[in-house]
PDB file of C-alpha atoms and ligand atoms in Angstrom:
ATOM      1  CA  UNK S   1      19.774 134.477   8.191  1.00 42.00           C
ATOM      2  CA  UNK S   2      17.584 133.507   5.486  1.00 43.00           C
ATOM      3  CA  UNK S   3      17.362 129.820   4.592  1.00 45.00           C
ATOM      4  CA  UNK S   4      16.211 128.277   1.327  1.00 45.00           C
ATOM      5  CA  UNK S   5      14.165 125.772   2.904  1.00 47.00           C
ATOM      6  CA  UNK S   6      12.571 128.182   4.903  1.00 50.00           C
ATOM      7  CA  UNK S   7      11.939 131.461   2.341  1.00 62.00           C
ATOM      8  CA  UNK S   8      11.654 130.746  -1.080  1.00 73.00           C
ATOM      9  CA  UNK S   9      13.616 132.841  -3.607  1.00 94.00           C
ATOM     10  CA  UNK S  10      16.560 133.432  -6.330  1.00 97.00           C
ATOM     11  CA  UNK S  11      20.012 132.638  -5.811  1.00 98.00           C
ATOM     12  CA  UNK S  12      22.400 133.391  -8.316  1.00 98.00           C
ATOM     13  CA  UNK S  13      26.331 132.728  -9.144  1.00 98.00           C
ATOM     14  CA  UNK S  14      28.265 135.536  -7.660  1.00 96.00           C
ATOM     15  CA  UNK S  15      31.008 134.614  -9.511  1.00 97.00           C
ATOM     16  CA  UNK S  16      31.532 132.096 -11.552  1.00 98.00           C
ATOM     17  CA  UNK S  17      31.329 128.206 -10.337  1.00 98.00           C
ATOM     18  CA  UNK S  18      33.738 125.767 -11.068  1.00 98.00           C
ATOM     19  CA  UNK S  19      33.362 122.284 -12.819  1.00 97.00           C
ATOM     20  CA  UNK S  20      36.234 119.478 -13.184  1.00 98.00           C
ATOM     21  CA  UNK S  21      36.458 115.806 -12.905  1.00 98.00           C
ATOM     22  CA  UNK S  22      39.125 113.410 -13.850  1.00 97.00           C
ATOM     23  CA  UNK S  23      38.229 112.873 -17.556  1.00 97.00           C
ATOM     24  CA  UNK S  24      37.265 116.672 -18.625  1.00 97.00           C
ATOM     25  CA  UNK S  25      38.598 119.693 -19.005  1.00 96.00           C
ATOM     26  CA  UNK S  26      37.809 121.976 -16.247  1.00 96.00           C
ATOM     27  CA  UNK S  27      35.299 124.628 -16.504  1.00 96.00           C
ATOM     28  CA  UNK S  28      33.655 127.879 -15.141  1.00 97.00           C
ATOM     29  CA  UNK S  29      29.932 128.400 -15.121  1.00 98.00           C
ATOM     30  CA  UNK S  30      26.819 130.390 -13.878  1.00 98.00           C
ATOM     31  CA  UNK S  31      23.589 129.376 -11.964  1.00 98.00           C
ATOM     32  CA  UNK S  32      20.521 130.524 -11.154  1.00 98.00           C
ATOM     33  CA  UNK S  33      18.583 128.748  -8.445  1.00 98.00           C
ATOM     34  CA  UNK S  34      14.257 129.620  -8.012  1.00 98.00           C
ATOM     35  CA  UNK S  35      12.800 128.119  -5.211  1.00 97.00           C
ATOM     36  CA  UNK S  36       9.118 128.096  -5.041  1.00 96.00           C
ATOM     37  CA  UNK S  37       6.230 127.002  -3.560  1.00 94.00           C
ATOM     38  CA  UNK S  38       1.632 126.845  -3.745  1.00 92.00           C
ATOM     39  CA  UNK S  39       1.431 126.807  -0.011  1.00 92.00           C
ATOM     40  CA  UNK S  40       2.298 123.170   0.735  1.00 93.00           C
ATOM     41  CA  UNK S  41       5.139 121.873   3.274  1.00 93.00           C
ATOM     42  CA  UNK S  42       7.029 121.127  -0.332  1.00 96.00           C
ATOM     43  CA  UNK S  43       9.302 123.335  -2.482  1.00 96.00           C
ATOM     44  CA  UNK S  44       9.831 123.260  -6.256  1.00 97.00           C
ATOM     45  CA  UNK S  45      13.105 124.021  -7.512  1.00 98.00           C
ATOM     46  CA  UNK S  46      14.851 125.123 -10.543  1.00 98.00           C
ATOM     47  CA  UNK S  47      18.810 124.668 -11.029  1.00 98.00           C
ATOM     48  CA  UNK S  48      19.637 126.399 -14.541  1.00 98.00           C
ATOM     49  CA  UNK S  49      23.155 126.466 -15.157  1.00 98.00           C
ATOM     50  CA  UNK S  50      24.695 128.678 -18.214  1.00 98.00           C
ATOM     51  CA  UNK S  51      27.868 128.919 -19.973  1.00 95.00           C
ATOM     52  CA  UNK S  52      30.103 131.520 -18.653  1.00 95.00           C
ATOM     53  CA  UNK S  53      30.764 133.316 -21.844  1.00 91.00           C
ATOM     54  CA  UNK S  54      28.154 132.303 -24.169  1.00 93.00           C
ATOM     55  CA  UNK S  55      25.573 132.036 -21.470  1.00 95.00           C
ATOM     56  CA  UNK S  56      24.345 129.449 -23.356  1.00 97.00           C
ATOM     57  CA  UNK S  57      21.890 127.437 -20.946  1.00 97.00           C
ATOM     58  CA  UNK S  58      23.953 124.241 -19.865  1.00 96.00           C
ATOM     59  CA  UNK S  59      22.929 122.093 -17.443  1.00 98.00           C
ATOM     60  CA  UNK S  60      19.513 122.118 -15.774  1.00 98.00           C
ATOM     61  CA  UNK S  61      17.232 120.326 -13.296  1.00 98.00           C
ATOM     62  CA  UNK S  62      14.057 121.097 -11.247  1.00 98.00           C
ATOM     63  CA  UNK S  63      12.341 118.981  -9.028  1.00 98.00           C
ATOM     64  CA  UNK S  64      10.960 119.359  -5.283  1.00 98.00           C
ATOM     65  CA  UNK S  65      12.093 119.178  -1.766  1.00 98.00           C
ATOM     66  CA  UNK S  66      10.147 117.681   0.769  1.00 98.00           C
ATOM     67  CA  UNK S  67      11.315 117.441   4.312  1.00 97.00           C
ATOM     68  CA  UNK S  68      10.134 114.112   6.865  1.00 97.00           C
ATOM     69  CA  UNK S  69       7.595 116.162   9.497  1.00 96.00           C
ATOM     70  CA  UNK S  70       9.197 115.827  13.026  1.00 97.00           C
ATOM     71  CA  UNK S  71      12.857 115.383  11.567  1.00 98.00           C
ATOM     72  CA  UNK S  72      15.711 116.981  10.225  1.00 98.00           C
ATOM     73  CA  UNK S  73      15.307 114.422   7.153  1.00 98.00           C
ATOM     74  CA  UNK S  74      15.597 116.838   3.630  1.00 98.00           C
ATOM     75  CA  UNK S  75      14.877 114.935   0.128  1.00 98.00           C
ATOM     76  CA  UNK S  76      15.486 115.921  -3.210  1.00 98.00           C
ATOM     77  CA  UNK S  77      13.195 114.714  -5.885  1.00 98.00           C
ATOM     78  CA  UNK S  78      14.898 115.251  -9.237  1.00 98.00           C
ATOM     79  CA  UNK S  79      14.959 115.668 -12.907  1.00 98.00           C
ATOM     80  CA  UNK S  80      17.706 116.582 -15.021  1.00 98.00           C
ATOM     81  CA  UNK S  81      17.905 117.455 -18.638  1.00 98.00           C
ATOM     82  CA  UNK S  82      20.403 115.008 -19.211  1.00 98.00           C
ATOM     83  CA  UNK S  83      17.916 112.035 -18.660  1.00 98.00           C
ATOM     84  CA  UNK S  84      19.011 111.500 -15.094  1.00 98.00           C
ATOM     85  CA  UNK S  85      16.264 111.284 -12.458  1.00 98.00           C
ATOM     86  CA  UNK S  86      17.154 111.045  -9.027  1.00 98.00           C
ATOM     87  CA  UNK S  87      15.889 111.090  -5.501  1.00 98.00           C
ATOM     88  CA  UNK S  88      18.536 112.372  -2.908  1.00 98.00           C
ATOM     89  CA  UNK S  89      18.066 112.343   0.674  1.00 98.00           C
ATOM     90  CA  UNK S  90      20.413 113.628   3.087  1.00 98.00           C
ATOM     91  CA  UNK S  91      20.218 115.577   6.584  1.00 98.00           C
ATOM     92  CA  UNK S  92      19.841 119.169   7.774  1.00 98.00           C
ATOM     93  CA  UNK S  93      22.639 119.820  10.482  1.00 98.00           C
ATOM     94  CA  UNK S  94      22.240 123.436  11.264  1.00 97.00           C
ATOM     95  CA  UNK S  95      23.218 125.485   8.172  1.00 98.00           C
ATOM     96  CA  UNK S  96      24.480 122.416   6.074  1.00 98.00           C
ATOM     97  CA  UNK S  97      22.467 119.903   4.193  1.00 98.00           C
ATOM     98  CA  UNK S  98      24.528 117.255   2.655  1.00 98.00           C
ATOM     99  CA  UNK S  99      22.360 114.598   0.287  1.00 98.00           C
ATOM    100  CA  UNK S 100      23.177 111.453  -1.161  1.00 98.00           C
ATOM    101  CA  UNK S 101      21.746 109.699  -4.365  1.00 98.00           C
ATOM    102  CA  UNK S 102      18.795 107.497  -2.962  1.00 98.00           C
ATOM    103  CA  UNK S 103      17.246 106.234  -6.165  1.00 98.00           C
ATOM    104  CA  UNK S 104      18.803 106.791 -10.065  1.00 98.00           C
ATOM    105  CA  UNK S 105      17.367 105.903 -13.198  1.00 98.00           C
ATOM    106  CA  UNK S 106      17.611 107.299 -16.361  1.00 98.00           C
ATOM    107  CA  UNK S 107      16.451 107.333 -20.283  1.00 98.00           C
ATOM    108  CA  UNK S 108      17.602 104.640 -22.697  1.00 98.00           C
ATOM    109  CA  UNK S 109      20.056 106.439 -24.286  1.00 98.00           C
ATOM    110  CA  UNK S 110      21.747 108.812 -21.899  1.00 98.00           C
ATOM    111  CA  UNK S 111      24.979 109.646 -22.501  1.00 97.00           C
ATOM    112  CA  UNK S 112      27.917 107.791 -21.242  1.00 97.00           C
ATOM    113  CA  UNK S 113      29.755 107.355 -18.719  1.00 97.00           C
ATOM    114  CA  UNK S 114      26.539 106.842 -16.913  1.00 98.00           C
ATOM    115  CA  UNK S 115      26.455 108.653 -13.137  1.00 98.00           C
ATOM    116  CA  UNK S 116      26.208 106.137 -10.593  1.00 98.00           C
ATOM    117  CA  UNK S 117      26.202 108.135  -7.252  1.00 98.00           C
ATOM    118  CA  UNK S 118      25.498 111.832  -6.742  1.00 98.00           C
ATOM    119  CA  UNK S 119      26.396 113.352  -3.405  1.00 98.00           C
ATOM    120  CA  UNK S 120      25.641 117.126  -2.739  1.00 98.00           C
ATOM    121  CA  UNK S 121      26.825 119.818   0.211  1.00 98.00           C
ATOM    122  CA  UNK S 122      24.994 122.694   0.584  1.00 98.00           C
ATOM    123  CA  UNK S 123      26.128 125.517   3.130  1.00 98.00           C
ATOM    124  CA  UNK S 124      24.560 128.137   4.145  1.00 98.00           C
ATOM    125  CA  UNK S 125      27.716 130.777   5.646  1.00 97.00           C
ATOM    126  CA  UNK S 126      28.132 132.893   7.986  1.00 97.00           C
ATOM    127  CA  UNK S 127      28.165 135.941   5.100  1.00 96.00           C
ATOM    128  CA  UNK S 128      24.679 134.892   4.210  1.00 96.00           C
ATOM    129  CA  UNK S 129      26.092 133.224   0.774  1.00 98.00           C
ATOM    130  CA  UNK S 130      24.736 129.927  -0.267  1.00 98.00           C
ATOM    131  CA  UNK S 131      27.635 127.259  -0.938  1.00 98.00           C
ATOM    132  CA  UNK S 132      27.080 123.630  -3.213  1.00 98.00           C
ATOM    133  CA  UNK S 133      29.729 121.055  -3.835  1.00 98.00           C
ATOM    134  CA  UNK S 134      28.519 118.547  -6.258  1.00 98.00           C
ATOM    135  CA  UNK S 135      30.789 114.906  -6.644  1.00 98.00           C
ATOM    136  CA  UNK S 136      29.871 111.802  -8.281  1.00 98.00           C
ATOM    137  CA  UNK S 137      30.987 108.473  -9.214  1.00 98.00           C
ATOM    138  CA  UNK S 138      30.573 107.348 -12.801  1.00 98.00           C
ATOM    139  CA  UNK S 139      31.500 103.507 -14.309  1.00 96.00           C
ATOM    140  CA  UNK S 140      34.839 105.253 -14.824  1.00 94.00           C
ATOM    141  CA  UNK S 141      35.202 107.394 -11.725  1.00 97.00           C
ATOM    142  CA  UNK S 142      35.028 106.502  -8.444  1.00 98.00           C
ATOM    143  CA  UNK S 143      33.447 109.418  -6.497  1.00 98.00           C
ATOM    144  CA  UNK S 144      34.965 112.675  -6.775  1.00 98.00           C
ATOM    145  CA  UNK S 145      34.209 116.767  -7.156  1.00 98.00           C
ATOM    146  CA  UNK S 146      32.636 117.861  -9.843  1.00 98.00           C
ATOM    147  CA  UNK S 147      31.142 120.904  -9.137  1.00 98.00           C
ATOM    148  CA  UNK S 148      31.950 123.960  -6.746  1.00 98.00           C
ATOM    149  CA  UNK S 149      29.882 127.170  -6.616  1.00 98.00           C
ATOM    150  CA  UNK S 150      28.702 130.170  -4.477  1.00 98.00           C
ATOM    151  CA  UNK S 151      25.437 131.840  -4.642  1.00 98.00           C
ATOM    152  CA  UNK S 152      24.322 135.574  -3.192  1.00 98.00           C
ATOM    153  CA  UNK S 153      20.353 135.687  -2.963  1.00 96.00           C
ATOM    154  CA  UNK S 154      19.023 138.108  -5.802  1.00 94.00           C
ATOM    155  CA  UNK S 155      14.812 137.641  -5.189  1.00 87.00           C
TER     156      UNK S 155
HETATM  157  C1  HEM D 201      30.488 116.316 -17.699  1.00 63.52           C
HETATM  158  C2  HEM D 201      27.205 114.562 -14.625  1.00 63.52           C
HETATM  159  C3  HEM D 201      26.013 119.046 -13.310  1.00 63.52           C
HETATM  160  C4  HEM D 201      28.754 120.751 -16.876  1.00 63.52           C
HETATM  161  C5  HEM D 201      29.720 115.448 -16.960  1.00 63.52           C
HETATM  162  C6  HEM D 201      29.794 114.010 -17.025  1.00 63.52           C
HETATM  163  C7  HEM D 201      28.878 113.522 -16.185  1.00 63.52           C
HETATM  164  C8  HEM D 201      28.213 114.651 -15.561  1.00 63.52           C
HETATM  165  C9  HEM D 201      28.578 112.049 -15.921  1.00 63.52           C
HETATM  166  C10 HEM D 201      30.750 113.192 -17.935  1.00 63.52           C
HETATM  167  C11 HEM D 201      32.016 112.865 -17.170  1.00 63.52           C
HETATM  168  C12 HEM D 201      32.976 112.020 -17.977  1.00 63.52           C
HETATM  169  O1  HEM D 201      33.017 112.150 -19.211  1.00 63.52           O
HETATM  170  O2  HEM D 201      33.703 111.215 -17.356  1.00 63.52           O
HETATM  171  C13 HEM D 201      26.635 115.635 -13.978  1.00 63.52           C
HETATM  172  C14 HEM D 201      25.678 115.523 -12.895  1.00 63.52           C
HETATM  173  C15 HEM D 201      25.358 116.792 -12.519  1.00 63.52           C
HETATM  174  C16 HEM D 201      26.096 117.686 -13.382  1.00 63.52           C
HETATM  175  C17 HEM D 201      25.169 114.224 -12.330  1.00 63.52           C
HETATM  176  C18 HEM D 201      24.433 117.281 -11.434  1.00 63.52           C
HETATM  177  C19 HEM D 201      24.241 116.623 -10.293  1.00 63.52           C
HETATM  178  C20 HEM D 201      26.646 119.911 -14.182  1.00 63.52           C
HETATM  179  C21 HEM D 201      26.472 121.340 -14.170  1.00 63.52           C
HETATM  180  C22 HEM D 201      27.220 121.813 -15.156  1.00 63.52           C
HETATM  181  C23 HEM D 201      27.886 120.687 -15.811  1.00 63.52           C
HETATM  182  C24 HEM D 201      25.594 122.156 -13.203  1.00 63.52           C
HETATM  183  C25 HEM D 201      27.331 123.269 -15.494  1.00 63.52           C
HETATM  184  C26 HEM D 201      27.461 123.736 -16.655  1.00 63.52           C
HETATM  185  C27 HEM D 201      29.478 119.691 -17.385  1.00 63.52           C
HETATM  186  C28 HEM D 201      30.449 119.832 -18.462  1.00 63.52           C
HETATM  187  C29 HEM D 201      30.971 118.555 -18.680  1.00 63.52           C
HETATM  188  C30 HEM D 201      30.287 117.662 -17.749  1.00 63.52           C
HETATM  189  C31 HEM D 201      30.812 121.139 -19.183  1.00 63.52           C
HETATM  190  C32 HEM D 201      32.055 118.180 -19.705  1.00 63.52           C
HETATM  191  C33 HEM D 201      31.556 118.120 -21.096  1.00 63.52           C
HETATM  192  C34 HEM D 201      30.580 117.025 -21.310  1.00 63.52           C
HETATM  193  O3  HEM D 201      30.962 115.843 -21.209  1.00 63.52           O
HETATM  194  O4  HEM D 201      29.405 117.322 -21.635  1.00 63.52           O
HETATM  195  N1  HEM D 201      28.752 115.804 -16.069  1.00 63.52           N
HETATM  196  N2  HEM D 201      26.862 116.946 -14.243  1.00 63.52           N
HETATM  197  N3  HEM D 201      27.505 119.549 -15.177  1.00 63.52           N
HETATM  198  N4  HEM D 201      29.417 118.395 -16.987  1.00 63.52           N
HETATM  199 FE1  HEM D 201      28.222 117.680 -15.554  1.00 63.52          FE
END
């Protein structure tokens, strides 16, 4: 089964994902994911999320993954347009990479309530769809789901 870490590509939304958290209003979006690379053991990403009707562009963030030679050790090195940059790290068991924030700083004048722990799930299933669960913890929240999607591969 293909792998993102091993063949870059496109994933996209099959259907819309879901987004909720304690203090919104729940909501349905799409994704796009591009994984690429120039021939080095690292992989740029882009995450560009849209609105589902509109398909406005939303939320976005690029970055790369680099993995620890020898080990199973994955981390995510990135930038979001919200003024969030981040550096998760996290461990690939088998088809499932789960990350945690590492490092988080952002601009001056981010929004608020400011993030203050990121932890991702990605799952790779048996159907050969790609699977991320996104939670956080804000100064309000403590952690909790925020995002939920499913991705076919398109490229
Ligand atoms: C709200 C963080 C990804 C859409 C929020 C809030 C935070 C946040 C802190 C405010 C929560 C509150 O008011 O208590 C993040 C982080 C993300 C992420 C850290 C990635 C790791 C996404 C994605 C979408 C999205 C991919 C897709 C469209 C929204 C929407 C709201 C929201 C629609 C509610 C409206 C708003 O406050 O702007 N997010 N988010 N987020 N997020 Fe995300």
């Amino acid at each position: 089964m293909a792998s993102p870490v091993n063949h870059p590509g496109t994933w996209e939304s099959d259907v819309p994902g879901k987004g909720v958290f304690p203090t919104i209003t729940p909501f349905r979006y799409t994704e796009t994911l591009h994984f690429s690379h120039v021939g080095q053991p690292i992989l740029n990403f882009t995450f560009n999320a849209f609105h589902v009707e509109s398909k406005m562009p939303l939320h976005r963030e690029c970055g790369f993954i680099r993995m620890q030679p020898e080990t199973n050790k994955v981390a995510f090195i990135i930038a979001q347009n919200s003024g969030l940059v981040e550096i998760e790290e996290g461990e690939l068991k088998g088809q499932q990479l789960n990350l945690q924030t590492h490092a988080l700083a952002r601009i001056s004048f981010a929004k608020e309530p400011h993030v203050k722990q990121i932890s991702r799930l990605f799952q790779l299933r048996p159907d050969g769809k790609l699977e991320q669960t996104v939670s956080m913890a804000t100064d309000n929240q403590s952690m909790m789901q925020h995002l939920h999607i499913t991705y076919c591969r398109s490229a």
